Coordinates of N, CA and C in Angstrom, one line a residue:
Chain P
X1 N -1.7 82.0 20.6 CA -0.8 83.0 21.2 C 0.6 82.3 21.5
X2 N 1.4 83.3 21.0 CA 3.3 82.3 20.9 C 3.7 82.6 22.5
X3 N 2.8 83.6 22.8 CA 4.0 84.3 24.4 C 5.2 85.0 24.1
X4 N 5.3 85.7 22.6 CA 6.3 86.4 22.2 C 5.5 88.0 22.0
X5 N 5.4 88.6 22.8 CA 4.7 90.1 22.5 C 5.8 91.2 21.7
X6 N 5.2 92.3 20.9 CA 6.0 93.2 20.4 C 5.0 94.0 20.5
X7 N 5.5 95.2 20.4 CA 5.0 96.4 20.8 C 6.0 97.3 20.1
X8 N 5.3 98.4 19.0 CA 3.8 98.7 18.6 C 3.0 97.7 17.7
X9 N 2.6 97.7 17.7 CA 1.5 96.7 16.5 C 1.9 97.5 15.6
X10 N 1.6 98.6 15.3 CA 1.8 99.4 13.9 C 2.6 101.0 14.0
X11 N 3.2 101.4 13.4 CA 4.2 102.2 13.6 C 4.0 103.1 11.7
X12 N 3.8 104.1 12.0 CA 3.4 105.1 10.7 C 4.9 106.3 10.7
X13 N 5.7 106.2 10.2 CA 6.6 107.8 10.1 C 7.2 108.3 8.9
X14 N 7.8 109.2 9.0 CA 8.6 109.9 7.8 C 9.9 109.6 7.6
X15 N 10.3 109.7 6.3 CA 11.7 109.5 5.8 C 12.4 110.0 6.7
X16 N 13.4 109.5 7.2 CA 14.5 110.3 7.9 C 14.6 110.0 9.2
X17 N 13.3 109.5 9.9 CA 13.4 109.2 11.5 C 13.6 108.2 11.9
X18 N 14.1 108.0 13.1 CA 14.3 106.8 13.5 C 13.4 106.6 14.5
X19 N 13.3 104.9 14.4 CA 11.9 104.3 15.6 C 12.7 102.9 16.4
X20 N 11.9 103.0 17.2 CA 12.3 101.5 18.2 C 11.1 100.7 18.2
X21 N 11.6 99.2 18.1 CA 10.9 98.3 17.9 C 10.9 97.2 18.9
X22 N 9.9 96.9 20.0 CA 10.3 95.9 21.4 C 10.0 94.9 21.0
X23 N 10.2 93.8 21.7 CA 9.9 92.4 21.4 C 10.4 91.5 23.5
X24 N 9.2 91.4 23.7 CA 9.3 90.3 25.2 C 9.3 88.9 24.5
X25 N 10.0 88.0 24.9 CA 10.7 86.9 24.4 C 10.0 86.1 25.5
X26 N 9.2 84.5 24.7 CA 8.6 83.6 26.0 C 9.6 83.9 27.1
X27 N 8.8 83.7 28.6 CA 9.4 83.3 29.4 C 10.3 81.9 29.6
X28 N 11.5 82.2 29.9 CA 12.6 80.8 30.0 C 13.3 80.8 28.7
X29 N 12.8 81.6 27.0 CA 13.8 81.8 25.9 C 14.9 82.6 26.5
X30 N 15.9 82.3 25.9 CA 17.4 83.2 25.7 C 17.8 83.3 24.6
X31 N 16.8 83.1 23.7 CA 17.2 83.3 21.9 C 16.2 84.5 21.5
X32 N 16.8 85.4 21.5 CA 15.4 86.1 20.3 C 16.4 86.7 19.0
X33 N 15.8 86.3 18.2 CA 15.6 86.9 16.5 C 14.9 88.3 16.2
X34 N 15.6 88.9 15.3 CA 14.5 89.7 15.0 C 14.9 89.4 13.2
X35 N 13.5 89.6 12.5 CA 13.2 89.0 10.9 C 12.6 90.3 10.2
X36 N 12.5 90.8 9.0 CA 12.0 91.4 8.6 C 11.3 90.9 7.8
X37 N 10.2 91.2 7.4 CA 9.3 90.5 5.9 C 8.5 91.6 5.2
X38 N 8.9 91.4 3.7 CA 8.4 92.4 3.2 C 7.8 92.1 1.6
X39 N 6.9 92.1 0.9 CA 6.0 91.9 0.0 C 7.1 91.1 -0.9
X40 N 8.1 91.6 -1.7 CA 8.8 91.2 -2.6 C 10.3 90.5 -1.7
X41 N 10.7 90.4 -0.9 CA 11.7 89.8 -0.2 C 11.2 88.5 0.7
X42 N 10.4 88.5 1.1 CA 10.3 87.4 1.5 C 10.6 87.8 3.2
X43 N 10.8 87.1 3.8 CA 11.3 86.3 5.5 C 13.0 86.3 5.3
X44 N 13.5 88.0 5.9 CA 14.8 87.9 5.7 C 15.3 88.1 7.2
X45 N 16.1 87.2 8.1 CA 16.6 87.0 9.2 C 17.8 88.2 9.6
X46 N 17.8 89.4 10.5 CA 18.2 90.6 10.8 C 19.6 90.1 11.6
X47 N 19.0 89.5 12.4 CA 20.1 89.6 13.7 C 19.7 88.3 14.8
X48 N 20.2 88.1 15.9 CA 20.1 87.2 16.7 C 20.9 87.3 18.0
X49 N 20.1 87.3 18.9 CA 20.7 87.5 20.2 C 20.8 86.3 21.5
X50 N 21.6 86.1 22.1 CA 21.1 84.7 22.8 C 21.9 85.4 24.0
X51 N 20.8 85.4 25.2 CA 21.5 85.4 26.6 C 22.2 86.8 26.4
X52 N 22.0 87.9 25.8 CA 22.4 89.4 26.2 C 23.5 89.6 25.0
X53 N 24.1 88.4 24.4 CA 25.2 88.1 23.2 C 24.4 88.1 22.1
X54 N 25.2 89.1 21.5 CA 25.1 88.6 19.7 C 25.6 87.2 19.4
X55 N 24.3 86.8 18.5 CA 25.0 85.2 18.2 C 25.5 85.3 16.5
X56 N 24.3 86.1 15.7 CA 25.1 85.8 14.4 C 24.0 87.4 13.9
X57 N 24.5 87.5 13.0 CA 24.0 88.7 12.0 C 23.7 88.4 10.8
X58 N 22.4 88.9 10.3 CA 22.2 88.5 8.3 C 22.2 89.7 8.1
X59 N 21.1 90.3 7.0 CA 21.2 91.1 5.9 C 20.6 92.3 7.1
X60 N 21.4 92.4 8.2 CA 21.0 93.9 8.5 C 21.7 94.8 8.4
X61 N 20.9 96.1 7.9 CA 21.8 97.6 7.3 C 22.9 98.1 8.6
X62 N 23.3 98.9 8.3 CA 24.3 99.7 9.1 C 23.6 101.0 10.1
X63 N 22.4 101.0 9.1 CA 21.5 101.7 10.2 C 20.7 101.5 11.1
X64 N 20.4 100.0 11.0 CA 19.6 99.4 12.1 C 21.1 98.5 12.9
X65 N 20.0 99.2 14.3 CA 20.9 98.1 15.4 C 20.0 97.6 16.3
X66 N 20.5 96.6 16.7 CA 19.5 95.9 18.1 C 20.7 95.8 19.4
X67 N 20.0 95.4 20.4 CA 19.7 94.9 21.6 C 19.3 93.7 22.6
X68 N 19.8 92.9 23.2 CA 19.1 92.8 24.4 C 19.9 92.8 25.4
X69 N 18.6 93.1 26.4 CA 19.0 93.8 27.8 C 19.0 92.5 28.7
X70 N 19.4 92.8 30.2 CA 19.7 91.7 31.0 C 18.0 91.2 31.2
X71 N 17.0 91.5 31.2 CA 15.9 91.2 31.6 C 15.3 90.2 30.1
X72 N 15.9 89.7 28.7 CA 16.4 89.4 27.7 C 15.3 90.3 27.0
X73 N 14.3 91.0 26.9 CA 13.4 91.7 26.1 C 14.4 92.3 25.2
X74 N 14.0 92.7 24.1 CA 15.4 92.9 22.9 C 14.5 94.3 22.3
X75 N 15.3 95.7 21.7 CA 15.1 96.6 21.4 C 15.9 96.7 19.8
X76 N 14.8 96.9 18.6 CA 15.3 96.7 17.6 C 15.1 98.5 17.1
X77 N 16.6 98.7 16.4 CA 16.1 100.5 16.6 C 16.8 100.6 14.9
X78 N 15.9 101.3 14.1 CA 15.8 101.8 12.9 C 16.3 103.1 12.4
X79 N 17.1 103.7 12.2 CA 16.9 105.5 11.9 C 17.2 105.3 10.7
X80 N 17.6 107.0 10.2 CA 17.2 107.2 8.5 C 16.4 106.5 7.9
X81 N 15.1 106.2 8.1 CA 14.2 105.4 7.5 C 14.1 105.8 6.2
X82 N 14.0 105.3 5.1 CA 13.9 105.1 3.6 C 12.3 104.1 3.7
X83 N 11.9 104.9 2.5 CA 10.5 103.8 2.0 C 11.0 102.5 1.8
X84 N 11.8 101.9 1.5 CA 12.2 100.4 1.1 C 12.4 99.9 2.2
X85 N 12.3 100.7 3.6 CA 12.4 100.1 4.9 C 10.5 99.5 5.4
X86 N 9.5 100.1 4.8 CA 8.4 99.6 5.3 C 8.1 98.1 5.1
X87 N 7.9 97.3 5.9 CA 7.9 96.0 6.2 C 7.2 96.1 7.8
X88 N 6.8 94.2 7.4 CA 6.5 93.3 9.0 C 8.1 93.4 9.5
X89 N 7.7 93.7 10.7 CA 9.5 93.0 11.5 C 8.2 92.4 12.5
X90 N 9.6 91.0 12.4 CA 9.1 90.1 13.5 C 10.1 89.9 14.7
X91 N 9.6 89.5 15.5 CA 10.9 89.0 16.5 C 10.5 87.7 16.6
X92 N 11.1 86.5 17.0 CA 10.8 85.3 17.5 C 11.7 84.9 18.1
X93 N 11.7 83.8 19.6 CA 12.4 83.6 20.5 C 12.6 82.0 20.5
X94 N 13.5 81.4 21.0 CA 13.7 80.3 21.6 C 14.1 79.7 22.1
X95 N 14.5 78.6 23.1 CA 15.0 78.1 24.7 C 16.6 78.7 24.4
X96 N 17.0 77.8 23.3 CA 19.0 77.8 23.1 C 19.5 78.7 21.9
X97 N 20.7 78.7 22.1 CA 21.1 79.2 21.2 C 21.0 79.1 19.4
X98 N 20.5 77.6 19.5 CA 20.6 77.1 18.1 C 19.6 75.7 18.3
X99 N 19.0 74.9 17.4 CA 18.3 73.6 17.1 C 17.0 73.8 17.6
X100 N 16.9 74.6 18.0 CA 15.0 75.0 18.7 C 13.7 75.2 17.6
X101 N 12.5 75.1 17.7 CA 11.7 75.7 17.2 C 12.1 77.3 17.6
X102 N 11.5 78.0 16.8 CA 11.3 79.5 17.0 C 10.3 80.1 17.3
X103 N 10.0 80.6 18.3 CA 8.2 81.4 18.6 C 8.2 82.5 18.2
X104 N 7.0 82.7 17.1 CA 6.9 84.6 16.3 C 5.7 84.7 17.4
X105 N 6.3 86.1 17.1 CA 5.4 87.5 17.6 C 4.3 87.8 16.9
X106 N 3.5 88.7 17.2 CA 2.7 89.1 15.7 C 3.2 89.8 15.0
X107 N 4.0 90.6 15.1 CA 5.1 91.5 14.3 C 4.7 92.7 14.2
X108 N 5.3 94.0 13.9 CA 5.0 95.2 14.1 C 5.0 95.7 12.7
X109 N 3.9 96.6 12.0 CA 3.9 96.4 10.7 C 4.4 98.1 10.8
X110 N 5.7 98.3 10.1 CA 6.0 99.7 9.9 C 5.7 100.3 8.4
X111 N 5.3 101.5 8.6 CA 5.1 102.1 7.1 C 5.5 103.5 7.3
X112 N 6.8 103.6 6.3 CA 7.9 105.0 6.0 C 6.8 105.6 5.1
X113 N 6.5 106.9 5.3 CA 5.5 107.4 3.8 C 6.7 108.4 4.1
Chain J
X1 N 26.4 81.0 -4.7 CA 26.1 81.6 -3.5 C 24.6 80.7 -3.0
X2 N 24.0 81.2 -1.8 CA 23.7 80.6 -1.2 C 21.8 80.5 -1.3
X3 N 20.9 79.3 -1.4 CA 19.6 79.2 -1.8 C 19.1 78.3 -1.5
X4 N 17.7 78.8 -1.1 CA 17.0 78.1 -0.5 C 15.4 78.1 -1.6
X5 N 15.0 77.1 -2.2 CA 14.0 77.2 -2.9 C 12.8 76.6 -3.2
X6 N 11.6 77.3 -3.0 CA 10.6 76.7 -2.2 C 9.8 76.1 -3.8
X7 N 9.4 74.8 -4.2 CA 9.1 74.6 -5.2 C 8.1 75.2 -6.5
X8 N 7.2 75.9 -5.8 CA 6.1 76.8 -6.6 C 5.1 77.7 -5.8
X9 N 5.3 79.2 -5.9 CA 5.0 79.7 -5.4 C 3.4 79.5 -5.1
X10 N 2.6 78.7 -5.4 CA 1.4 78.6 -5.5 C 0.8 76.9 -5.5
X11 N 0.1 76.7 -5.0 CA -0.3 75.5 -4.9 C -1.7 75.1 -4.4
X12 N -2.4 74.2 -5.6 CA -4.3 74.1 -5.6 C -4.1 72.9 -5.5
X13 N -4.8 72.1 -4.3 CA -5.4 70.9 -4.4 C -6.8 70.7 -3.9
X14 N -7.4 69.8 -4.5 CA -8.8 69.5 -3.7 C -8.5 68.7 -2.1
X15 N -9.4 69.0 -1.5 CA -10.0 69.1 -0.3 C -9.7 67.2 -0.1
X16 N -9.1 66.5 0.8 CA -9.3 65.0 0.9 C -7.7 64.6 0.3
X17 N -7.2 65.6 -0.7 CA -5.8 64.8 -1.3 C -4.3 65.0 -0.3
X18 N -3.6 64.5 -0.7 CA -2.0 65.1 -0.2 C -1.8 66.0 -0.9
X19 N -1.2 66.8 0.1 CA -0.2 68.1 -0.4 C 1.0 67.9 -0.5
X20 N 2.4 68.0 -1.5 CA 3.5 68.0 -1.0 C 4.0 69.1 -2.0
X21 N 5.1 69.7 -0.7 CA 5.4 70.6 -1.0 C 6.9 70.8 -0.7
X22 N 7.7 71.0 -1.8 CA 9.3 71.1 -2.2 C 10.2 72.1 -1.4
X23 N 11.5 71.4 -0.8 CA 12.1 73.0 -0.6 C 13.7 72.3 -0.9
X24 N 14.1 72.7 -1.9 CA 15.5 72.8 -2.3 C 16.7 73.8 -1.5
X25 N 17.9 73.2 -1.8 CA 18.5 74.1 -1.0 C 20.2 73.2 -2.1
X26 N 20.7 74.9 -1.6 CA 22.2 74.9 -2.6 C 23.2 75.6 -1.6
X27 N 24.4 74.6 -1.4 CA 25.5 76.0 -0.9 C 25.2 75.8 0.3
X28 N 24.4 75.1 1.2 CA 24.5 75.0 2.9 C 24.2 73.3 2.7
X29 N 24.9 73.6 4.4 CA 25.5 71.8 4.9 C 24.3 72.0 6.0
X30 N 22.7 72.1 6.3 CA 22.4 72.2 7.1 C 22.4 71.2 8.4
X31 N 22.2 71.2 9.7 CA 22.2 70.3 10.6 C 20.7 70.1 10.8
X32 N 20.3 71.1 10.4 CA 18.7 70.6 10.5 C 17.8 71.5 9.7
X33 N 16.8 71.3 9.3 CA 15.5 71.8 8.5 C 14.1 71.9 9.2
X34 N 13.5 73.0 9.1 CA 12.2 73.3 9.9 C 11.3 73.4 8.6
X35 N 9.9 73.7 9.0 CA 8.6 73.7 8.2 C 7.8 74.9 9.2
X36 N 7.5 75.7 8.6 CA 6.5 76.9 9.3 C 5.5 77.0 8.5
X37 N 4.1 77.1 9.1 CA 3.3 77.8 8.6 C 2.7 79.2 8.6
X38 N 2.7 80.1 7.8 CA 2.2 81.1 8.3 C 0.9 81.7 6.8
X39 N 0.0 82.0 8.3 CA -1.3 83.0 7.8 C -1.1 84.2 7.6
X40 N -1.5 84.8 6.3 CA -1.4 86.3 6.0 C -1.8 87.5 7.5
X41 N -0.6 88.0 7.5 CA -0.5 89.5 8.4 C 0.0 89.1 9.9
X42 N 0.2 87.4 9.5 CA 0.7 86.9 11.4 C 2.3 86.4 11.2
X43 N 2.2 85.9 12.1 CA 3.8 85.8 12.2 C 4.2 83.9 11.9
X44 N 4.8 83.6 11.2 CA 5.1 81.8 11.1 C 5.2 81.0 12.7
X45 N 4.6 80.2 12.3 CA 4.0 79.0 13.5 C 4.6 77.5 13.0
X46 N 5.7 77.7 14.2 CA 6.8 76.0 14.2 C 5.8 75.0 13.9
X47 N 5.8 73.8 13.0 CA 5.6 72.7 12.2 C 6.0 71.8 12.7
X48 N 7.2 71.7 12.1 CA 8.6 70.1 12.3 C 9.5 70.8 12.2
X49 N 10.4 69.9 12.8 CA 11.8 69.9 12.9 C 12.8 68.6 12.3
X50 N 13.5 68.3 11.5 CA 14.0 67.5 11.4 C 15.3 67.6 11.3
X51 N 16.3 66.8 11.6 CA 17.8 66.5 11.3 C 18.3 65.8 10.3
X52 N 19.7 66.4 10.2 CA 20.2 65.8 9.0 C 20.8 64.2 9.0
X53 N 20.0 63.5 10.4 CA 20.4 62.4 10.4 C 19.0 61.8 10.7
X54 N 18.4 62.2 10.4 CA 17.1 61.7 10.1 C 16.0 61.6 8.9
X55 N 15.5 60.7 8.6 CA 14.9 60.7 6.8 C 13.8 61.0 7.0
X56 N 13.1 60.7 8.1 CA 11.6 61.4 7.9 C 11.1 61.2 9.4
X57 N 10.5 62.2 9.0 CA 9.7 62.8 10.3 C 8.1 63.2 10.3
X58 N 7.4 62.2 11.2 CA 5.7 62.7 11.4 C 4.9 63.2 12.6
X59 N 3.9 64.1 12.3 CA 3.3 64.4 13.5 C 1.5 64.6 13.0
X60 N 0.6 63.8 13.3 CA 0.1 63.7 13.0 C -0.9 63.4 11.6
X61 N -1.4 64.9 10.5 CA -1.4 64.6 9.4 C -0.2 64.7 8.4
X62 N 0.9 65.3 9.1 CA 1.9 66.1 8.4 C 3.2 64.9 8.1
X63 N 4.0 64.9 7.2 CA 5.2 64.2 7.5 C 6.2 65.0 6.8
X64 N 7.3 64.7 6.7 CA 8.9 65.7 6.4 C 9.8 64.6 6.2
X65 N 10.2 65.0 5.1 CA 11.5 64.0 4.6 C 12.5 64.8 4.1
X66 N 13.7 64.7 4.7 CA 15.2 64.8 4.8 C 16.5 64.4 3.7
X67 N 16.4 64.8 2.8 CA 17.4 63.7 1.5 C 18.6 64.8 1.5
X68 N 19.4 64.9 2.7 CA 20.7 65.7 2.1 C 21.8 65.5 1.0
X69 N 21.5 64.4 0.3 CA 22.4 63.9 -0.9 C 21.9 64.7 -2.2
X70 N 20.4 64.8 -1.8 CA 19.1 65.3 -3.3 C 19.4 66.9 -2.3
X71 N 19.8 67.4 -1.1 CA 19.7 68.7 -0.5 C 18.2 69.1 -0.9
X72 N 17.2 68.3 -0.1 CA 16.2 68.4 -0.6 C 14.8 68.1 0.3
X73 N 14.1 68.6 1.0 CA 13.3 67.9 1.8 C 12.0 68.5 0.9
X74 N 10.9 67.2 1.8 CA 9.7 67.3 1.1 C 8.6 67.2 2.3
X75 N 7.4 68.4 1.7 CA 6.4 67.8 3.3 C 5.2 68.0 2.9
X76 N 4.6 67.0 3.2 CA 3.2 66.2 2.9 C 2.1 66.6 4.3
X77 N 1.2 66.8 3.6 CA -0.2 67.4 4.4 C -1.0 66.3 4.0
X78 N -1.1 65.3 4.9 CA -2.2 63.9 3.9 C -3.7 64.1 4.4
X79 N -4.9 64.0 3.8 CA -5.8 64.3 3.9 C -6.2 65.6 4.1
X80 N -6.3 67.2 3.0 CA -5.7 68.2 3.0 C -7.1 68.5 4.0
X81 N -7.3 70.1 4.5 CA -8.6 70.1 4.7 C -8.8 71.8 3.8
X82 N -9.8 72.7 3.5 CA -9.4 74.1 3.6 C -8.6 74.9 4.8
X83 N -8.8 74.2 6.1 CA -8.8 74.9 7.3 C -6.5 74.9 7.4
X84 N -6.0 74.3 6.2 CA -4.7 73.8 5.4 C -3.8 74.9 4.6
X85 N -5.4 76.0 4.1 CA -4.5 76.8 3.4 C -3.5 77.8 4.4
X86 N -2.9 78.1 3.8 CA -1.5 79.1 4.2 C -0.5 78.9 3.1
X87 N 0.8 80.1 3.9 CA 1.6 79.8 2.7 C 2.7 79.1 4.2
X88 N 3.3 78.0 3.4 CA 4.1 77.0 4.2 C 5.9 77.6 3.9
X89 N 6.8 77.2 4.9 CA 7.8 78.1 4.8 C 8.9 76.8 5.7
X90 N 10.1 76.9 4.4 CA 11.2 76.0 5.0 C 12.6 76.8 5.1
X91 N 13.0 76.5 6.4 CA 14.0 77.0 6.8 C 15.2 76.4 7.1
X92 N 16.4 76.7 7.4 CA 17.2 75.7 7.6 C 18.3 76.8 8.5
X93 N 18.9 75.7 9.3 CA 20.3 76.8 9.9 C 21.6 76.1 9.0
X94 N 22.2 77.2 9.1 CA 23.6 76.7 8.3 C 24.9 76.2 10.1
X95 N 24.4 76.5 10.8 CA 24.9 75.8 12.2 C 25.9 77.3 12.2
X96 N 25.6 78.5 12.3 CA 26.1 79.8 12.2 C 25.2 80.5 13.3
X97 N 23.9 79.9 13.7 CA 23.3 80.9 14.6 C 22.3 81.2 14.3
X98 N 22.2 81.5 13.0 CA 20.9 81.9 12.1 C 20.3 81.0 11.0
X99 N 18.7 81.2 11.2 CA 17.7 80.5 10.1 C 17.5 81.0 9.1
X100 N 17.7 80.7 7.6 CA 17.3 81.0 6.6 C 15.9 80.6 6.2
X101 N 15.2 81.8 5.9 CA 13.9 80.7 5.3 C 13.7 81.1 3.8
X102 N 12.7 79.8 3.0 CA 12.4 80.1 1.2 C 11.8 81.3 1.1
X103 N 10.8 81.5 0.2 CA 9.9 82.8 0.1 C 8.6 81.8 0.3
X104 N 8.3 80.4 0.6 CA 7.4 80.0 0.8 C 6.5 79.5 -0.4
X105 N 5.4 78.6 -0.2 CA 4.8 78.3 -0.9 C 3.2 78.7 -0.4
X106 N 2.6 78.8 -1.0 CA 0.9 79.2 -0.8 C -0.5 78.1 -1.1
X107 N -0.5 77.5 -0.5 CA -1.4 76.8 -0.9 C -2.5 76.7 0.1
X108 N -3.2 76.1 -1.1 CA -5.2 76.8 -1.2 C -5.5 75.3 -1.7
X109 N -6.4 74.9 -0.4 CA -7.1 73.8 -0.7 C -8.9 73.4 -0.5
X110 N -9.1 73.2 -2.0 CA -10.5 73.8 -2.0 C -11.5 72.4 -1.9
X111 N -12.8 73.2 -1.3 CA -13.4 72.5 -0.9 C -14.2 71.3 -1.5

């Protein structure tokens, strides 16, 4: 167990909706990531948050946005869902901003039908 | 543009040998390189860490070597066991904030 929880475990919807995705970051991180992984892409890194700040952004759409809140738990929110959006999203956390190990979640497995 | 590449998507050794396993990289100056392993349907589990001022690095059965001239590290599983299989996953920061990782390698080491 990493001490990084996400919630839902599994998340089922239709084209067009949007969903929220949580992630509680160990206690004492101020880094959480959120990653997406998907059969033919691989482990592609979304976004990144440290201490309530954006720290850097990768290959995330214009329709997904994140979060974190002062309590640092981070809110990853999805809409217009498209089938090429079903994927693991992971979040993982760590102490600093940068040079850390990173601790995964179990990830929330979403599926757009 | 920018790559990270993990030597072969697939990898069989017997049970007792070393494993090593490649990750190339093009187009980043990283300050440091990680090693994750991860089990199907879970999330990757931190390995090593090493820096770009460091040539190698061990923890236990595992070691990690560093060749930023070759932009190239390598990591060895010595005495494999099955309890070894996963697919193994190298990542690197470009000192931007964020980790890139390969698509990983898979290996299956049989009994």
């Amino acid at each position: 167990d990493s001490g990084v929880t996400q919630t839902p475990k599994h998340l089922i919807t239709a084209t067009g909706q949007r969903v929220t995705l949580r992630c509680s970051p160990r206690s004492g991180d101020l880094s959480v990531y959120w990653y997406q992984q998907s059969l033919d892409q691989g482990l592609q890194f979304l976004i990144h948050y440290y201490n309530g700040e954006e720290r850097a952004k990768g290959n995330i759409l214009e329709r997904f946005s994140a979060q974190q809140f002062p309590d640092l738990h981070s809110e990853l929110n999805l809409s217009s869902l498209e089938l090429g959006d079903s994927a693991l999203y992971f979040c993982a956390s760590s102490v600093g901003p940068w040079d850390n190990e990173q601790f995964f979640g179990p990830g929330t497995r979403l599926t757009v039908l | 543009s920018q790559k990270i590449e993990q030597n072969s998507e697939a990898l069989n050794i017997q049970e007792g040998k070393t494993a090593t396993l490649t990750c190339n990289y093009t187009n980043y100056s990283p300050a440091y390189l990680q090693w994750y392993r991860q089990d199907p349907g879970r999330g990757p589990v931190f390995l090593l860490l090493i820096r770009e001022n460091e040539k190698e690095k061990r923890k236990e059965r595992l070691k990690v070597t560093f060749d930023t001239t070759l932009k190239q590290s390598l990591f060895h599983i010595t005495a494999s066991q099955p309890a070894d299989s996963a697919t193994y996953l190298c990542a690197l920061d470009n000192n931007n904030n964020d980790m890139r990782f390969g698509a990983g390698t898979r290996l299956t080491v049989k009994p």
